[in-house]
Amino acid sequence: MIKITNKNIIDVVKYSDTKIIFAESVPMGDLAEAKSNFFILDFETGEKEVVTTSVYKMKKYGHAFERICQQISEYVNCSAIILENKNVLVMSEDSEAGLFDRDGELVWTKKLCYNDKPVTSLVNDGEYFWSVCKNEDSVIRFNAENFNTDIRIGGKEQDTFSAPYFASADENYVYVCCSDKVRKISKDDLTVSDVDGIYETPKQFYKLGRFSILCNFDGTYIDKDE
């Protein structure tokens, strides 16, 4: 496992099949405020390069990123997914969500919940998207067309997930950070299993091909499948 930065990584956005954009929080002089810097890491070559805020915003919010970012208070510390119809769904850390059309016009706002409990994380999955509900020990798949609950995995009466707080995905799995471990849901048959080789639950976990990205409190690490 290789440590790539000591700084606090607050967002990770896929740039290509081999590259990721990292948003790192850098404290200002008085430590009361922080700014965000952005860099791309090429996982195949190990090369790292600084990128502009505009590149980060376009990859996260699509081509209408300028208009969308003018209408949200915090464009880094929030979840965002570009849906199949090119609409963009954005959700803040307090579960307030906004849907923007492909031109960046705000269509609606509402709080995304399950059983009246807030959900966090937005994970794209074609005609669906996934979120986690920490208070209900559940992972929820929503219909991306009508935003209704499609399926729920886990629950208070089950031990499938313990206080899940973050989710991400690749082509095959949804990865869920819980209070005690990282688990994965197969998109094919919805079976749940553990992610092996993780001894400390990270703040965020991502998978890019053979590479795992673990954002911990002491920095961000990269691991490679054997």
GROMACS .gro file of C-alpha atoms in nm:
model
  226
    1MET     CA    1   0.000   0.000   0.000
    2ILE     CA    2   0.139   0.339  -0.102
    3LYS     CA    3   0.057   0.672   0.061
    4ILE     CA    4   0.001   0.941  -0.202
    5THR     CA    5  -0.073   1.242   0.020
    6ASN     CA    6  -0.081   1.347   0.385
    7LYS     CA    7  -0.348   1.607   0.313
    8ASN     CA    8  -0.720   1.564   0.370
    9ILE     CA    9  -0.888   1.432   0.053
   10ILE     CA   10  -1.247   1.556   0.048
   11ASP     CA   11  -1.360   1.434  -0.294
   12VAL     CA   12  -1.261   1.185  -0.563
   13VAL     CA   13  -1.393   1.206  -0.921
   14LYS     CA   14  -1.321   0.965  -1.204
   15TYR     CA   15  -1.140   1.133  -1.496
   16SER     CA   16  -1.087   0.829  -1.723
   17ASP     CA   17  -1.042   0.451  -1.701
   18THR     CA   18  -0.692   0.501  -1.557
   19LYS     CA   19  -0.707   0.848  -1.397
   20ILE     CA   20  -0.874   1.001  -1.091
   21ILE     CA   21  -0.915   1.365  -0.986
   22PHE     CA   22  -0.847   1.423  -0.617
   23ALA     CA   23  -0.973   1.731  -0.431
   24GLU     CA   24  -0.754   1.800  -0.129
   25SER     CA   25  -0.827   2.045   0.151
   26VAL     CA   26  -0.536   2.276   0.231
   27PRO     CA   27  -0.554   2.484   0.553
   28MET     CA   28  -0.511   2.859   0.517
   29GLY     CA   29  -0.279   3.072   0.730
   30ASP     CA   30  -0.499   3.101   1.040
   31LEU     CA   31  -0.619   2.733   1.010
   32ALA     CA   32  -0.979   2.855   1.043
   33GLU     CA   33  -1.040   2.826   0.670
   34ALA     CA   34  -0.922   2.595   0.396
   35LYS     CA   35  -0.900   2.599   0.018
   36SER     CA   36  -0.925   2.311  -0.227
   37ASN     CA   37  -0.652   2.201  -0.465
   38PHE     CA   38  -0.707   1.950  -0.745
   39PHE     CA   39  -0.472   1.698  -0.903
   40ILE     CA   40  -0.497   1.400  -1.136
   41LEU     CA   41  -0.323   1.071  -1.063
   42ASP     CA   42  -0.260   0.828  -1.348
   43PHE     CA   43  -0.272   0.484  -1.186
   44GLU     CA   44  -0.091   0.307  -1.470
   45THR     CA   45   0.209   0.542  -1.487
   46GLY     CA   46   0.206   0.692  -1.137
   47GLU     CA   47   0.222   1.043  -1.284
   48LYS     CA   48   0.058   1.324  -1.089
   49GLU     CA   49  -0.042   1.661  -1.230
   50VAL     CA   50  -0.226   1.967  -1.104
   51VAL     CA   51  -0.555   2.048  -1.278
   52THR     CA   52  -0.779   2.352  -1.276
   53THR     CA   53  -1.101   2.390  -1.081
   54SER     CA   54  -1.291   2.400  -1.412
   55VAL     CA   55  -1.167   2.054  -1.513
   56TYR     CA   56  -1.281   1.913  -1.179
   57LYS     CA   57  -1.622   2.082  -1.203
   58MET     CA   58  -1.682   1.965  -1.561
   59LYS     CA   59  -1.605   1.601  -1.476
   60LYS     CA   60  -1.827   1.615  -1.168
   61TYR     CA   61  -2.121   1.823  -1.297
   62GLY     CA   62  -2.107   1.793  -1.677
   63HIS     CA   63  -2.098   2.063  -1.941
   64ALA     CA   64  -2.341   2.293  -1.756
   65PHE     CA   65  -2.107   2.300  -1.454
   66GLU     CA   66  -2.070   2.678  -1.447
   67ARG     CA   67  -2.443   2.740  -1.414
   68ILE     CA   68  -2.493   2.456  -1.166
   69CYS     CA   69  -2.205   2.566  -0.942
   70GLN     CA   70  -2.343   2.921  -0.932
   71GLN     CA   71  -2.657   2.782  -0.768
   72ILE     CA   72  -2.503   2.562  -0.498
   73SER     CA   73  -2.320   2.685  -0.190
   74GLU     CA   74  -2.049   2.416  -0.182
   75TYR     CA   75  -1.944   2.235  -0.499
   76VAL     CA   76  -1.671   2.016  -0.342
   77ASN     CA   77  -1.833   1.888  -0.020
   78CYS     CA   78  -2.137   1.738  -0.189
   79SER     CA   79  -2.232   1.434  -0.396
   80ALA     CA   80  -2.323   1.467  -0.764
   81ILE     CA   81  -2.408   1.224  -1.042
   82ILE     CA   82  -2.482   1.278  -1.410
   83LEU     CA   83  -2.789   1.070  -1.497
   84GLU     CA   84  -2.851   0.885  -1.824
   85ASN     CA   85  -3.070   1.169  -1.955
   86LYS     CA   86  -2.785   1.416  -1.877
   87ASN     CA   87  -2.972   1.569  -1.584
   88VAL     CA   88  -2.752   1.622  -1.280
   89LEU     CA   89  -2.852   1.521  -0.928
   90VAL     CA   90  -2.669   1.701  -0.647
   91MET     CA   91  -2.695   1.629  -0.275
   92SER     CA   92  -2.541   1.824   0.013
   93GLU     CA   93  -2.402   1.667   0.330
   94ASP     CA   94  -2.737   1.725   0.506
   95SER     CA   95  -2.924   1.525   0.237
   96GLU     CA   96  -3.078   1.829   0.063
   97ALA     CA   97  -3.095   1.734  -0.304
   98GLY     CA   98  -3.140   1.935  -0.622
   99LEU     CA   99  -3.208   1.814  -0.975
  100PHE     CA  100  -3.067   2.021  -1.262
  101ASP     CA  101  -3.151   1.971  -1.628
  102ARG     CA  102  -2.882   1.935  -1.895
  103ASP     CA  103  -2.869   2.314  -1.934
  104GLY     CA  104  -2.810   2.371  -1.563
  105GLU     CA  105  -3.163   2.488  -1.479
  106LEU     CA  106  -3.286   2.383  -1.135
  107VAL     CA  107  -3.587   2.150  -1.174
  108TRP     CA  108  -3.665   2.072  -0.809
  109THR     CA  109  -3.522   2.051  -0.459
  110LYS     CA  110  -3.612   1.811  -0.178
  111LYS     CA  111  -3.459   1.609   0.103
  112LEU     CA  112  -3.368   1.254   0.005
  113CYS     CA  113  -3.472   1.009   0.277
  114TYR     CA  114  -3.556   0.649   0.352
  115ASN     CA  115  -3.817   0.588   0.625
  116ASP     CA  116  -3.794   0.960   0.696
  117LYS     CA  117  -3.422   0.921   0.774
  118PRO     CA  118  -3.164   1.111   0.566
  119VAL     CA  119  -2.946   0.929   0.314
  120THR     CA  120  -2.591   1.013   0.210
  121SER     CA  121  -2.372   0.947  -0.097
  122LEU     CA  122  -2.491   0.934  -0.458
  123VAL     CA  123  -2.370   0.639  -0.664
  124ASN     CA  124  -2.464   0.619  -1.031
  125ASP     CA  125  -2.593   0.290  -1.174
  126GLY     CA  126  -2.760   0.353  -1.509
  127GLU     CA  127  -3.136   0.369  -1.460
  128TYR     CA  128  -3.080   0.361  -1.082
  129PHE     CA  129  -2.866   0.527  -0.819
  130TRP     CA  130  -2.757   0.413  -0.473
  131SER     CA  131  -2.737   0.584  -0.133
  132VAL     CA  132  -2.676   0.474   0.224
  133CYS     CA  133  -2.899   0.531   0.526
  134LYS     CA  134  -2.687   0.520   0.840
  135ASN     CA  135  -2.978   0.542   1.082
  136GLU     CA  136  -3.151   0.244   0.922
  137ASP     CA  137  -2.839   0.027   0.867
  138SER     CA  138  -2.947   0.008   0.503
  139VAL     CA  139  -2.830   0.066   0.148
  140ILE     CA  140  -3.099   0.198  -0.085
  141ARG     CA  141  -3.130   0.175  -0.463
  142PHE     CA  142  -3.348   0.451  -0.609
  143ASN     CA  143  -3.515   0.470  -0.949
  144ALA     CA  144  -3.338   0.749  -1.139
  145GLU     CA  145  -3.652   0.840  -1.334
  146ASN     CA  146  -3.906   0.891  -1.055
  147PHE     CA  147  -3.664   0.894  -0.754
  148ASN     CA  148  -3.870   0.637  -0.566
  149THR     CA  149  -3.711   0.357  -0.363
  150ASP     CA  150  -3.645   0.054  -0.585
  151ILE     CA  151  -3.488  -0.188  -0.336
  152ARG     CA  152  -3.344  -0.183   0.015
  153ILE     CA  153  -3.060  -0.404   0.133
  154GLY     CA  154  -3.000  -0.446   0.506
  155GLY     CA  155  -3.205  -0.303   0.790
  156LYS     CA  156  -3.227  -0.267   1.166
  157GLU     CA  157  -3.326  -0.631   1.209
  158GLN     CA  158  -3.032  -0.757   1.003
  159ASP     CA  159  -2.654  -0.748   1.042
  160THR     CA  160  -2.577  -0.685   0.673
  161PHE     CA  161  -2.458  -0.327   0.727
  162SER     CA  162  -2.358  -0.154   1.050
  163ALA     CA  163  -2.414   0.225   1.033
  164PRO     CA  164  -2.313   0.266   0.665
  165TYR     CA  165  -2.188   0.619   0.594
  166PHE     CA  166  -2.031   0.625   0.246
  167ALA     CA  167  -2.071   0.447  -0.087
  168SER     CA  168  -1.895   0.436  -0.423
  169ALA     CA  169  -1.905   0.199  -0.721
  170ASP     CA  170  -1.725   0.055  -1.020
  171GLU     CA  171  -1.869  -0.145  -1.309
  172ASN     CA  172  -1.942  -0.454  -1.100
  173TYR     CA  173  -1.992  -0.356  -0.735
  174VAL     CA  174  -2.125  -0.092  -0.498
  175TYR     CA  175  -1.875  -0.044  -0.213
  176VAL     CA  176  -2.012   0.053   0.128
  177CYS     CA  177  -1.806   0.192   0.418
  178CYS     CA  178  -1.960   0.083   0.749
  179SER     CA  179  -1.862   0.142   1.109
  180ASP     CA  180  -1.673  -0.189   1.122
  181LYS     CA  181  -1.576  -0.285   0.767
  182VAL     CA  182  -1.609  -0.217   0.395
  183ARG     CA  183  -1.864  -0.436   0.216
  184LYS     CA  184  -1.959  -0.471  -0.149
  185ILE     CA  185  -2.287  -0.537  -0.329
  186SER     CA  186  -2.280  -0.725  -0.658
  187LYS     CA  187  -2.471  -0.529  -0.922
  188ASP     CA  188  -2.539  -0.859  -1.099
  189ASP     CA  189  -2.721  -1.055  -0.827
  190LEU     CA  190  -2.722  -0.812  -0.527
  191THR     CA  191  -2.523  -1.048  -0.303
  192VAL     CA  192  -2.325  -0.879  -0.024
  193SER     CA  193  -1.971  -0.971   0.080
  194ASP     CA  194  -1.670  -0.819   0.254
  195VAL     CA  195  -1.389  -0.632   0.081
  196ASP     CA  196  -1.078  -0.826   0.183
  197GLY     CA  197  -0.751  -0.678   0.306
  198ILE     CA  198  -0.886  -0.367   0.481
  199TYR     CA  199  -0.785  -0.355   0.846
  200GLU     CA  200  -0.904  -0.003   0.929
  201THR     CA  201  -1.232   0.132   0.794
  202PRO     CA  202  -1.152   0.439   0.577
  203LYS     CA  203  -1.350   0.761   0.550
  204GLN     CA  204  -1.396   0.685   0.181
  205PHE     CA  205  -1.320   0.383  -0.035
  206TYR     CA  206  -1.306   0.369  -0.416
  207LYS     CA  207  -1.209   0.110  -0.675
  208LEU     CA  208  -1.053   0.181  -1.016
  209GLY     CA  209  -0.975  -0.139  -1.201
  210ARG     CA  210  -0.703  -0.320  -1.004
  211PHE     CA  211  -0.650  -0.023  -0.773
  212SER     CA  212  -0.816   0.053  -0.439
  213ILE     CA  213  -0.823   0.408  -0.299
  214LEU     CA  214  -0.851   0.447   0.078
  215CYS     CA  215  -0.902   0.797   0.218
  216ASN     CA  216  -0.808   0.782   0.587
  217PHE     CA  217  -0.775   1.051   0.851
  218ASP     CA  218  -0.394   1.043   0.823
  219GLY     CA  219  -0.384   1.061   0.443
  220THR     CA  220  -0.481   0.875   0.128
  221TYR     CA  221  -0.344   0.537   0.022
  222ILE     CA  222  -0.341   0.334  -0.299
  223ASP     CA  223  -0.339  -0.045  -0.304
  224LYS     CA  224  -0.315  -0.278  -0.603
  225ASP     CA  225  -0.473  -0.620  -0.651
  226GLU     CA  226  -0.226  -0.903  -0.692
   0.00000   0.00000   0.00000
